[in-house]
Coordinates of C-alpha atoms and ligand atoms in Angstrom, one line a residue:
M1 CA -67.9 25.9 -50.5
T2 CA -65.2 23.7 -49.1
I3 CA -64.2 24.8 -46.0
I4 CA -59.9 24.1 -45.3
S5 CA -59.8 24.1 -41.7
S6 CA -57.9 22.4 -38.6
D7 CA -61.3 22.3 -37.0
I8 CA -61.4 18.5 -35.5
H9 CA -65.2 19.0 -34.5
K10 CA -66.0 20.0 -37.5
A11 CA -65.2 17.1 -38.9
V12 CA -66.7 14.9 -36.3
E13 CA -70.0 16.6 -37.3
I14 CA -70.0 16.2 -40.7
L15 CA -68.4 12.6 -40.4
S16 CA -71.3 11.8 -37.9
N17 CA -74.1 12.9 -40.5
E18 CA -72.6 10.2 -42.9
D19 CA -71.1 13.0 -45.5
V20 CA -66.9 12.8 -46.0
V21 CA -64.3 15.1 -45.0
A22 CA -60.9 14.8 -46.8
I23 CA -58.0 14.3 -44.3
P24 CA -54.4 14.3 -44.1
T25 CA -51.8 11.3 -43.2
E26 CA -48.3 11.2 -43.3
T27 CA -48.7 9.5 -47.0
V28 CA -51.7 11.3 -49.0
Y29 CA -54.8 13.1 -47.9
G30 CA -57.5 10.3 -48.1
L31 CA -61.2 11.1 -48.6
A32 CA -62.5 9.6 -45.7
G33 CA -66.1 8.6 -44.5
N34 CA -67.9 6.3 -42.0
I35 CA -67.2 2.3 -42.2
Y36 CA -70.7 1.6 -41.0
S37 CA -72.5 4.3 -43.0
E38 CA -73.6 2.9 -46.7
T39 CA -74.5 6.4 -47.5
A40 CA -71.1 8.1 -46.5
I41 CA -69.3 4.8 -48.6
N42 CA -71.1 5.7 -51.7
R43 CA -70.1 9.4 -51.6
I44 CA -66.8 8.1 -51.6
F45 CA -67.3 6.2 -54.8
E46 CA -69.3 8.8 -56.1
V47 CA -66.7 11.6 -55.8
K48 CA -64.0 9.8 -56.4
Q49 CA -65.8 8.6 -59.7
R50 CA -63.8 5.3 -58.2
P51 CA -64.8 1.7 -59.9
L52 CA -67.0 -0.2 -57.4
F53 CA -64.2 -3.5 -57.7
N54 CA -61.8 -1.1 -56.2
P55 CA -62.1 -1.6 -52.5
L56 CA -61.1 0.6 -49.6
I57 CA -58.7 1.2 -46.4
V58 CA -60.0 1.1 -43.5
H59 CA -58.3 3.6 -41.0
L60 CA -57.7 3.1 -36.8
H61 CA -56.0 4.7 -34.1
S62 CA -55.2 1.7 -32.3
A63 CA -54.7 -2.3 -33.0
E64 CA -57.6 -3.3 -30.6
Q65 CA -59.4 -2.5 -32.9
L66 CA -59.1 -5.3 -35.1
D67 CA -61.0 -7.4 -32.8
D68 CA -64.2 -5.8 -34.6
I69 CA -62.7 -5.9 -37.8
V70 CA -60.9 -9.2 -38.6
I71 CA -60.7 -12.4 -37.7
E72 CA -57.2 -13.3 -38.0
F73 CA -54.0 -11.6 -37.4
P74 CA -51.5 -13.7 -38.8
Q75 CA -48.0 -13.9 -36.6
K76 CA -45.8 -12.0 -39.4
A77 CA -48.6 -9.3 -39.9
K78 CA -48.6 -9.0 -35.9
L79 CA -44.3 -8.1 -36.5
L80 CA -45.1 -6.0 -39.1
A81 CA -47.7 -3.8 -37.4
D82 CA -45.7 -3.9 -34.2
H83 CA -43.1 -2.3 -36.0
F84 CA -44.5 -0.1 -38.3
W85 CA -47.6 1.1 -36.8
P86 CA -48.9 3.5 -36.5
G87 CA -47.0 4.5 -40.4
P88 CA -47.6 3.8 -43.9
L89 CA -48.3 0.4 -43.7
T90 CA -51.6 -1.6 -44.6
L91 CA -51.9 -5.1 -44.2
I92 CA -54.6 -6.7 -46.1
L93 CA -56.3 -9.4 -43.5
K94 CA -59.3 -11.4 -43.0
K95 CA -62.3 -9.8 -42.8
S96 CA -65.0 -9.9 -40.2
D97 CA -68.9 -10.2 -41.2
S98 CA -68.7 -6.5 -39.6
I99 CA -67.4 -4.9 -41.8
P100 CA -69.8 -4.1 -45.2
D101 CA -68.9 -6.1 -48.4
Q102 CA -69.5 -2.3 -50.2
I103 CA -65.8 -1.5 -48.2
T104 CA -64.0 -4.6 -49.5
A105 CA -65.6 -4.5 -53.3
G106 CA -67.2 -8.2 -51.8
K107 CA -63.7 -9.5 -50.9
D108 CA -63.3 -12.2 -47.9
T109 CA -60.2 -9.7 -46.9
V110 CA -60.2 -6.0 -45.4
G111 CA -57.1 -3.3 -45.7
V112 CA -56.4 -1.9 -42.4
R113 CA -53.7 0.5 -41.1
I114 CA -53.3 3.1 -38.5
P115 CA -52.0 6.2 -39.6
N116 CA -49.4 8.3 -38.5
H117 CA -50.8 12.2 -38.3
P118 CA -51.5 13.7 -35.1
V119 CA -54.4 15.6 -36.6
T120 CA -56.0 12.3 -37.7
L121 CA -55.1 9.9 -35.0
E122 CA -56.7 12.9 -32.4
L123 CA -60.0 12.7 -35.1
L124 CA -59.9 8.8 -35.0
K125 CA -60.3 8.8 -31.2
A126 CA -63.4 11.5 -31.5
L127 CA -65.2 9.7 -33.7
P128 CA -66.9 6.1 -32.5
F129 CA -66.5 4.4 -35.8
P130 CA -63.1 3.8 -38.2
L131 CA -63.1 5.7 -41.1
A132 CA -62.3 4.1 -45.1
A133 CA -60.2 6.5 -46.8
P134 CA -59.1 6.1 -50.0
S135 CA -56.8 8.8 -51.4
A136 CA -57.9 12.0 -52.2
N137 CA -58.2 12.2 -55.9
P138 CA -60.6 11.8 -59.2
F139 CA -59.9 8.2 -60.4
N140 CA -56.3 7.3 -61.9
R141 CA -55.3 10.9 -61.1
I142 CA -52.3 11.9 -58.9
S143 CA -52.6 11.6 -55.3
P144 CA -52.8 15.1 -52.9
T145 CA -50.5 15.8 -50.2
Q146 CA -51.8 19.1 -49.4
A147 CA -55.0 20.5 -48.6
K148 CA -54.7 22.5 -51.1
H149 CA -54.6 19.8 -53.8
V150 CA -57.9 18.6 -52.6
E151 CA -59.8 21.4 -53.0
D152 CA -58.2 22.2 -56.5
Y153 CA -59.9 18.5 -57.4
F154 CA -63.1 18.7 -55.7
Q155 CA -64.4 21.9 -55.4
D156 CA -67.5 22.3 -53.9
Q157 CA -67.8 18.3 -53.8
I158 CA -66.7 18.2 -50.3
K159 CA -68.1 19.9 -47.4
M160 CA -64.3 19.9 -45.5
V161 CA -60.5 19.4 -46.0
L162 CA -59.1 18.6 -42.6
E163 CA -55.9 20.8 -42.9
G164 CA -52.7 18.9 -41.7
G165 CA -50.3 20.8 -43.5
D166 CA -47.9 18.7 -46.0
C167 CA -47.7 15.5 -46.0
Q168 CA -44.4 14.2 -45.0
R169 CA -44.0 10.9 -46.8
G170 CA -46.1 12.0 -49.4
L171 CA -46.5 8.3 -51.6
E172 CA -49.1 5.8 -50.6
S173 CA -49.0 3.3 -47.7
T174 CA -47.1 -0.4 -48.3
I175 CA -49.4 -2.3 -48.9
V176 CA -48.8 -6.4 -47.7
G177 CA -51.3 -9.2 -48.1
F178 CA -50.9 -12.4 -46.6
P179 CA -53.0 -14.8 -49.5
N180 CA -51.4 -18.4 -47.7
G181 CA -50.6 -16.7 -44.3
E182 CA -47.2 -15.8 -45.9
P183 CA -46.4 -11.9 -46.3
V184 CA -46.9 -11.1 -49.9
I185 CA -46.3 -7.3 -51.2
Y186 CA -49.0 -5.8 -52.8
R187 CA -48.1 -2.3 -53.9
Y188 CA -44.6 -0.2 -53.4
G189 CA -45.1 2.4 -51.0
S190 CA -43.7 4.2 -48.2
I191 CA -42.1 1.8 -46.7
P192 CA -39.4 0.7 -48.4
L193 CA -39.4 -3.1 -49.4
E194 CA -36.0 -4.0 -47.9
D195 CA -37.4 -2.4 -44.9
I196 CA -40.2 -4.8 -45.3
E197 CA -37.8 -8.2 -45.7
G198 CA -35.7 -6.6 -42.9
I199 CA -38.6 -7.5 -40.4
V200 CA -40.2 -11.0 -42.5
G201 CA -37.6 -12.1 -44.5
T202 CA -37.1 -12.3 -48.3
L203 CA -40.9 -12.1 -49.5
Q204 CA -42.8 -12.3 -52.5
V205 CA -43.7 -9.1 -54.6
K206 CA -47.1 -9.0 -56.5
N207 CA -47.2 -5.2 -57.5
K208 CA -47.7 -5.7 -61.2
S209 CA -50.4 -6.5 -62.8
E210 CA -52.2 -5.9 -66.1
T211 CA -55.9 -7.7 -65.2
A212 CA -58.6 -5.2 -64.8
T213 CA -59.7 -6.6 -61.3
P214 CA -56.2 -7.1 -59.5
D215 CA -55.7 -8.2 -56.3
A216 CA -54.9 -4.5 -55.3
P217 CA -56.2 -2.6 -57.6
G218 CA -53.9 0.2 -57.1
M219 CA -51.6 -1.9 -59.3
L220 CA -53.3 -0.9 -62.3
A221 CA -51.2 0.0 -65.0
K222 CA -52.5 3.2 -65.5
H223 CA -52.7 5.3 -62.3
Y224 CA -51.6 8.5 -61.0
A225 CA -51.3 10.4 -64.2
P226 CA -50.8 14.1 -64.6
M227 CA -52.8 15.7 -67.4
T228 CA -49.2 16.4 -69.4
K229 CA -47.8 13.8 -71.3
T230 CA -45.5 11.6 -69.4
I231 CA -42.3 9.8 -69.6
L232 CA -39.8 8.3 -67.7
V233 CA -36.2 7.6 -69.0
D234 CA -32.7 6.6 -68.4
D235 CA -31.0 8.7 -70.7
L236 CA -32.5 12.0 -69.7
Q237 CA -29.7 14.1 -72.0
G238 CA -30.4 12.1 -75.0
T239 CA -34.4 12.5 -74.9
L240 CA -33.8 15.9 -74.1
S241 CA -31.7 16.4 -77.4
Q242 CA -35.1 14.4 -79.2
Y243 CA -37.7 17.0 -78.1
K244 CA -35.6 20.6 -78.8
E245 CA -38.4 22.0 -80.0
L246 CA -41.3 21.7 -77.0
R247 CA -41.5 23.2 -73.7
I248 CA -40.2 20.3 -71.5
G249 CA -40.9 19.8 -67.9
V250 CA -38.1 17.6 -66.5
I251 CA -37.8 15.6 -63.0
K252 CA -34.4 14.9 -61.6
F253 CA -33.5 13.3 -58.3
S254 CA -30.4 15.4 -58.1
G255 CA -27.8 17.0 -59.8
S256 CA -27.6 20.2 -61.8
E257 CA -30.4 21.6 -63.6
I258 CA -31.0 21.4 -67.1
T259 CA -29.8 24.9 -68.6
Q260 CA -31.9 25.4 -71.5
D261 CA -34.6 27.8 -72.6
N262 CA -37.5 25.6 -73.0
V263 CA -36.8 23.5 -70.2
H264 CA -38.5 23.6 -66.6
T265 CA -36.4 21.2 -63.7
V266 CA -37.6 20.4 -60.3
I267 CA -34.2 18.6 -58.7
L268 CA -36.2 16.2 -56.1
S269 CA -33.4 16.0 -53.6
P270 CA -29.8 18.2 -54.0
N271 CA -28.4 15.9 -51.7
A272 CA -29.8 12.9 -52.9
D273 CA -31.5 11.8 -50.5
L274 CA -34.7 9.3 -51.3
A275 CA -37.2 10.3 -48.7
E276 CA -37.0 14.1 -49.3
A277 CA -37.5 13.3 -53.4
A278 CA -40.5 11.1 -52.5
S279 CA -41.9 13.7 -50.0
I280 CA -42.4 15.9 -53.2
L281 CA -43.0 14.0 -56.0
Y282 CA -46.5 14.0 -56.3
H283 CA -46.4 18.1 -55.2
T284 CA -44.2 18.5 -58.3
L285 CA -46.1 16.8 -60.8
H286 CA -49.1 18.8 -59.2
Q287 CA -46.8 21.9 -60.2
L288 CA -45.6 20.9 -63.3
D289 CA -48.9 19.9 -64.7
R290 CA -50.5 23.1 -64.0
L291 CA -47.5 24.6 -66.3
N292 CA -49.0 23.9 -69.6
L293 CA -46.1 21.9 -70.5
D294 CA -46.5 19.6 -73.7
I295 CA -44.5 17.5 -71.8
I296 CA -42.8 15.7 -68.5
I297 CA -39.6 14.0 -68.6
A298 CA -39.1 12.4 -65.5
E299 CA -35.4 10.6 -65.0
R300 CA -35.7 7.3 -63.4
L301 CA -34.3 7.3 -59.6
P302 CA -31.9 4.8 -58.6
D303 CA -34.4 1.0 -58.1
Q304 CA -33.6 0.6 -54.8
G305 CA -35.4 1.4 -51.7
L306 CA -38.2 4.3 -52.1
G307 CA -36.2 5.0 -55.8
K308 CA -38.8 1.3 -56.2
S309 CA -41.8 3.1 -55.1
M310 CA -41.6 6.4 -57.1
N311 CA -40.2 4.2 -60.6
D312 CA -43.4 2.4 -59.7
R313 CA -45.6 5.4 -59.3
L314 CA -43.6 7.2 -62.3
E315 CA -44.4 4.4 -64.2
R316 CA -48.1 4.0 -64.2
A317 CA -48.1 7.7 -64.7
T318 CA -46.4 7.3 -68.1
K319 CA -48.5 4.3 -69.3
Ligands
LIG401 O1 -51.3 6.1 -48.0 C1 -52.1 5.4 -48.2 O2 -52.5 3.6 -48.6 C2 -54.0 5.9 -48.7 C3 -54.1 7.0 -47.1 C4 -55.1 7.7 -47.7 O3 -54.2 6.0 -46.4 N1 -54.7 5.9 -48.9 C5 -54.9 5.0 -50.3 O4 -55.9 4.3 -50.9 O5 -53.9 5.2 -50.6 P1 -56.2 3.9 -52.3 O6 -57.8 3.2 -52.3 O7 -55.8 4.9 -53.0 O8 -55.5 3.2 -52.2 C6 -55.7 1.4 -51.6 C7 -55.0 0.0 -52.2 C8 -55.9 0.0 -53.5 O9 -54.8 -0.2 -54.2 C9 -57.1 -1.2 -53.3 O10 -57.6 -2.1 -54.5 C10 -56.1 -2.0 -52.1 O11 -55.7 -0.8 -51.2 N2 -57.0 -2.8 -51.1 C11 -57.9 -2.2 -50.2 N3 -58.5 -3.1 -49.5 C12 -57.9 -4.4 -50.6 C13 -58.2 -5.7 -50.1 N4 -59.3 -6.2 -49.2 N5 -57.3 -6.8 -50.9 C14 -56.7 -6.1 -51.8 N6 -56.2 -5.1 -52.2 C15 -57.1 -4.3 -51.2
LIG402 MG1 -55.3 6.0 -54.5

């Protein structure tokens, strides 16, 4: 039985025994283990069925811990950290020798972030080691934004989900690397591109990649996918008229419901608020995926701010 509980002491006990615990963050739930325990890290890869070439993000409670973890902290990385931590920003920095290769898939860089969730910050402070935590979903599936999603995925395979309520942001962290000392976006996420540029100026985006071992494997073309066939469209009405015979789930940003008997509509934000839409996008995909529909049709979001991040995820869900 998986326990779903907010008992931080229990989580500390399990993690100290080199086992894994699912933890809440403001973005999505993560599957966490001691970064220095080979047993715990192996277990993360095993439970997630994640390929070993895909490195893990290290979660900290304070930037002071970076001294043990990275050997360089470029000026622009520091500006971003000062502005967005704790928060949904992952920085890819040159790693120190003490970070096991298992975490970084042999790379000389490591992903780090300070999550902004009170329960997980308290947990991190109570532990003598940082936590590696990929999103708590099986490889290629939709990330979990509720404890229940994690339980449904892993059942008895993990001992505990640390309860932290619904994830407020609902999309993974934005990842920024510094391959030549200058910032590059590796993954769109919960911090809009425009907000990052507001701090460090215009930057390069390497979010899209079709290669097998991309710089950040979250960039793999197919990812974040429901089991139900899912498509992303610009012309919703036109597409609906082509699928009259099917049971359809529709995801719309705002506006009104589709009044057609074969259609189940979810409006992400009646007030057309991108942050609200982002916070329930994954939950909506989880929900629609349970309805045994023939197809899920998502309407493309406005291509700005968090709309860009959501379109990115929907594109990967529909490959
Ligand atoms: O919001 C988040 O970032 C969540 C929560 C749990 O913190 N975590 C998350 O982890 O999304 P994961 O493992 O699902 O995605 C991490 C991404 C992967 O695409 C991985 O390739 C990239 O971060 N990454 C990690 N370390 C890296 C490194 N050294 N170089 C390049 N990419 C890296
Ligand atoms: Mg993930």
